[in-house]
């Protein structure tokens, strides 16, 4: 498909403002390195380390943007991220946590907390919601039903009906989240959220009628 919009002239004032923070100096001053030791706020260096933003009002915004390290090829870099080459969510998670543990500047406990809160929990909650509002499908003719017909069979061909959202899609991430919370130092609040969601899934999926128990349970 051809592009629908082409920009012939790029005005740095109109591009994504994130890049306005990119530094354009060829070396950092000593005071910068000293400030890193006391974890200084980067804002302290506004005006000291030149950034794209500092040039937006002048002609120099178009040329002479400097850099600290040379490269032989401006197109060098990762062509396919590990997020795509690793297939299962479990292995993506495993590799991400291994990396977090290796990198000194990264707090792996915080990573675990963020993965649970911003990735797994919303997913589990979304799937729980989808499960309870799901459609049913005929295994023979694929007819969809918003509600199960009273006969319990497909009204078109008499075939058996099945779920379109399965228990597995909800329980899958709950298991990962629980493992993360066990291994890493995750906040009590997050642990409790997981516990509550687990109780909710148990009440949804575990049928009291179908639960099998052995007779000796009555003699304990
Ligand atoms: Zn059918």
Short mmCIF file of C-alpha atoms and ligand atoms in Angstrom, two decimals:
data_model
loop_
_atom_site.label_atom_id
_atom_site.label_comp_id
_atom_site.label_asym_id
_atom_site.label_seq_id
_atom_site.Cartn_x
_atom_site.Cartn_y
_atom_site.Cartn_z
CA UNK A 1 0.00 0.00 0.00
CA UNK A 2 1.40 3.44 -0.90
CA UNK A 3 1.78 5.96 1.94
CA UNK A 4 -1.29 8.17 2.29
CA UNK A 5 0.66 11.19 3.54
CA UNK A 6 4.13 12.34 2.57
CA UNK A 7 5.93 15.11 4.42
CA UNK A 8 8.24 16.97 2.04
CA UNK A 9 9.66 19.37 4.62
CA UNK A 10 10.35 18.20 8.17
CA UNK A 11 10.12 20.96 10.73
CA UNK A 12 11.81 19.80 13.98
CA UNK A 13 9.29 21.90 15.92
CA UNK A 14 6.50 19.66 14.60
CA UNK A 15 7.99 16.22 15.25
CA UNK A 16 7.26 14.11 18.30
CA UNK A 17 8.45 16.22 21.24
CA UNK A 18 10.18 13.22 22.82
CA UNK A 19 13.13 13.74 20.48
CA UNK A 20 13.47 17.35 21.63
CA UNK A 21 15.14 15.88 24.71
CA UNK A 22 17.83 14.12 22.67
CA UNK A 23 21.26 15.50 23.53
CA UNK A 24 23.34 16.77 20.61
CA UNK A 25 26.75 17.32 22.22
CA UNK A 26 29.88 15.33 21.30
CA UNK A 27 31.08 14.88 24.88
CA UNK A 28 29.60 15.16 28.36
CA UNK A 29 31.15 17.54 30.90
CA UNK A 30 32.81 16.15 34.04
CA UNK A 31 30.10 17.71 36.23
CA UNK A 32 27.58 15.48 34.48
CA UNK A 33 29.43 12.31 35.56
CA UNK A 34 29.77 13.66 39.09
CA UNK A 35 26.05 14.41 39.21
CA UNK A 36 25.21 10.81 38.20
CA UNK A 37 26.86 9.64 41.42
CA UNK A 38 24.26 11.50 43.49
CA UNK A 39 21.42 10.42 41.16
CA UNK A 40 20.75 14.03 40.18
CA UNK A 41 17.56 14.99 38.37
CA UNK A 42 18.32 15.31 34.62
CA UNK A 43 16.47 18.65 34.64
CA UNK A 44 19.48 20.13 36.46
CA UNK A 45 21.35 19.87 33.18
CA UNK A 46 18.91 21.78 31.01
CA UNK A 47 21.00 24.43 29.29
CA UNK A 48 24.29 22.73 30.23
CA UNK A 49 24.04 19.72 27.93
CA UNK A 50 22.71 20.93 24.61
CA UNK A 51 19.53 19.24 23.35
CA UNK A 52 17.48 19.47 20.13
CA UNK A 53 15.00 21.72 21.95
CA UNK A 54 17.68 24.35 22.49
CA UNK A 55 18.00 24.85 18.74
CA UNK A 56 14.39 24.86 17.64
CA UNK A 57 14.32 28.63 17.15
CA UNK A 58 17.53 28.85 15.13
CA UNK A 59 18.66 27.74 11.66
CA UNK A 60 21.05 25.28 13.35
CA UNK A 61 18.14 22.97 14.05
CA UNK A 62 18.79 21.59 10.54
CA UNK A 63 22.50 20.78 10.75
CA UNK A 64 25.45 20.02 12.97
CA UNK A 65 23.64 17.82 15.48
CA UNK A 66 26.61 16.16 17.21
CA UNK A 67 26.92 12.71 18.76
CA UNK A 68 29.22 10.89 21.18
CA UNK A 69 29.95 7.65 19.27
CA UNK A 70 30.67 7.00 15.60
CA UNK A 71 29.07 4.23 13.60
CA UNK A 72 29.96 2.65 10.27
CA UNK A 73 26.31 2.28 9.25
CA UNK A 74 23.47 4.52 10.34
CA UNK A 75 21.02 1.66 9.70
CA UNK A 76 22.79 -0.73 12.09
CA UNK A 77 20.73 -2.19 14.86
CA UNK A 78 18.39 -4.96 15.90
CA UNK A 79 16.27 -5.99 12.91
CA UNK A 80 13.98 -8.30 14.81
CA UNK A 81 13.42 -7.96 18.53
CA UNK A 82 13.60 -10.87 20.95
CA UNK A 83 9.95 -10.20 21.70
CA UNK A 84 9.21 -11.58 18.23
CA UNK A 85 11.79 -14.39 18.08
CA UNK A 86 10.81 -15.85 21.46
CA UNK A 87 7.54 -17.61 20.89
CA UNK A 88 5.73 -18.29 24.14
CA UNK A 89 4.82 -15.69 26.74
CA UNK A 90 6.52 -17.89 29.30
CA UNK A 91 9.88 -17.70 27.55
CA UNK A 92 9.55 -13.94 26.90
CA UNK A 93 8.96 -13.49 30.62
CA UNK A 94 11.83 -15.78 31.59
CA UNK A 95 14.30 -13.90 29.39
CA UNK A 96 13.08 -10.49 30.52
CA UNK A 97 13.54 -11.42 34.17
CA UNK A 98 16.98 -12.94 33.53
CA UNK A 99 18.03 -9.67 31.95
CA UNK A 100 16.55 -7.63 34.80
CA UNK A 101 18.56 -9.68 37.29
CA UNK A 102 21.79 -9.17 35.35
CA UNK A 103 21.53 -5.41 34.87
CA UNK A 104 22.70 -3.62 38.00
CA UNK A 105 20.70 -0.47 37.25
CA UNK A 106 17.45 -2.45 37.01
CA UNK A 107 15.50 -3.50 40.07
CA UNK A 108 14.12 -6.94 39.15
CA UNK A 109 11.51 -6.78 41.92
CA UNK A 110 10.14 -3.57 40.45
CA UNK A 111 10.11 -5.15 36.97
CA UNK A 112 8.11 -8.12 38.31
CA UNK A 113 5.65 -5.75 39.97
CA UNK A 114 5.21 -3.73 36.78
CA UNK A 115 4.78 -6.79 34.58
CA UNK A 116 2.05 -8.05 36.89
CA UNK A 117 0.27 -4.72 37.27
CA UNK A 118 0.45 -3.33 33.77
CA UNK A 119 0.43 -6.51 31.72
CA UNK A 120 -0.94 -9.63 33.40
CA UNK A 121 -3.59 -8.21 35.71
CA UNK A 122 -5.35 -6.11 33.03
CA UNK A 123 -5.20 -9.14 30.74
CA UNK A 124 -6.68 -11.51 33.33
CA UNK A 125 -9.40 -9.00 34.24
CA UNK A 126 -10.19 -8.40 30.56
CA UNK A 127 -10.42 -12.14 29.89
CA UNK A 128 -12.63 -12.68 32.95
CA UNK A 129 -14.97 -10.04 31.59
CA UNK A 130 -14.86 -11.56 28.10
CA UNK A 131 -15.56 -15.00 29.58
CA UNK A 132 -18.76 -13.88 31.27
CA UNK A 133 -20.03 -11.98 28.21
CA UNK A 134 -18.94 -14.51 25.63
CA UNK A 135 -20.79 -16.01 22.67
CA UNK A 136 -21.29 -19.72 22.07
CA UNK A 137 -20.37 -21.52 18.88
CA UNK A 138 -21.73 -24.60 17.13
CA UNK A 139 -18.92 -27.13 16.66
CA UNK A 140 -20.52 -28.41 13.43
CA UNK A 141 -21.73 -25.39 11.44
CA UNK A 142 -19.97 -22.55 13.33
CA UNK A 143 -23.24 -20.70 13.97
CA UNK A 144 -22.74 -18.15 16.79
CA UNK A 145 -25.18 -17.70 19.66
CA UNK A 146 -25.28 -14.75 22.01
CA UNK A 147 -27.24 -16.89 24.47
CA UNK A 148 -27.38 -20.69 24.71
CA UNK A 149 -30.68 -21.88 23.18
CA UNK A 150 -32.95 -23.61 25.72
CA UNK A 151 -32.50 -26.92 23.88
CA UNK A 152 -28.76 -26.69 24.54
CA UNK A 153 -28.15 -27.56 20.86
CA UNK A 154 -27.55 -25.56 17.70
CA UNK A 155 -30.95 -24.41 16.39
CA UNK A 156 -29.73 -24.65 12.80
CA UNK A 157 -28.15 -28.12 12.67
CA UNK A 158 -28.58 -29.64 16.12
CA UNK A 159 -24.81 -29.71 16.72
CA UNK A 160 -23.14 -29.32 20.11
CA UNK A 161 -22.31 -25.85 21.37
CA UNK A 162 -18.98 -24.78 22.77
CA UNK A 163 -17.43 -21.75 24.46
CA UNK A 164 -15.60 -19.09 22.43
CA UNK A 165 -13.54 -17.85 25.44
CA UNK A 166 -11.90 -20.59 27.45
CA UNK A 167 -10.87 -20.98 31.04
CA UNK A 168 -7.28 -21.57 29.91
CA UNK A 169 -6.88 -18.04 28.55
CA UNK A 170 -7.64 -16.65 32.01
CA UNK A 171 -5.73 -19.15 34.13
CA UNK A 172 -2.62 -19.01 31.94
CA UNK A 173 -1.50 -15.53 33.05
CA UNK A 174 -2.67 -16.02 36.61
CA UNK A 175 -0.14 -18.84 36.96
CA UNK A 176 2.70 -16.66 35.59
CA UNK A 177 1.73 -13.81 37.91
CA UNK A 178 1.69 -16.05 40.97
CA UNK A 179 5.14 -17.45 40.11
CA UNK A 180 6.51 -13.91 39.74
CA UNK A 181 5.00 -12.84 43.06
CA UNK A 182 6.55 -15.87 44.77
CA UNK A 183 10.03 -15.36 43.41
CA UNK A 184 10.30 -11.58 43.62
CA UNK A 185 9.64 -9.04 46.30
CA UNK A 186 6.27 -7.79 45.08
CA UNK A 187 4.20 -5.35 47.16
CA UNK A 188 1.55 -6.60 49.55
CA UNK A 189 -1.08 -4.66 47.61
CA UNK A 190 -0.25 -6.51 44.39
CA UNK A 191 -0.22 -9.85 46.23
CA UNK A 192 -3.68 -9.12 47.57
CA UNK A 193 -4.99 -8.12 44.15
CA UNK A 194 -3.73 -11.43 42.76
CA UNK A 195 -5.31 -13.33 45.64
CA UNK A 196 -8.68 -11.62 45.06
CA UNK A 197 -8.62 -12.37 41.35
CA UNK A 198 -7.70 -15.96 42.08
CA UNK A 199 -10.69 -16.28 44.42
CA UNK A 200 -12.87 -14.80 41.69
CA UNK A 201 -11.66 -17.29 39.08
CA UNK A 202 -12.10 -20.20 41.49
CA UNK A 203 -15.68 -19.16 42.18
CA UNK A 204 -16.28 -18.96 38.44
CA UNK A 205 -14.66 -22.20 37.32
CA UNK A 206 -14.76 -24.63 40.22
CA UNK A 207 -18.12 -26.28 40.34
CA UNK A 208 -19.26 -27.44 43.80
CA UNK A 209 -21.43 -30.05 42.09
CA UNK A 210 -18.64 -31.58 40.07
CA UNK A 211 -15.92 -31.54 42.70
CA UNK A 212 -14.86 -35.09 43.51
CA UNK A 213 -13.73 -35.98 47.00
CA UNK A 214 -12.65 -39.29 48.47
CA UNK A 215 -14.69 -40.86 51.21
CA UNK A 216 -11.90 -40.74 53.80
CA UNK A 217 -12.19 -36.89 53.76
CA UNK A 218 -15.29 -37.38 55.93
CA UNK A 219 -13.34 -39.18 58.63
CA UNK A 220 -10.56 -36.68 59.14
ZN1 LIG B 1 -24.91 -25.81 13.98
#
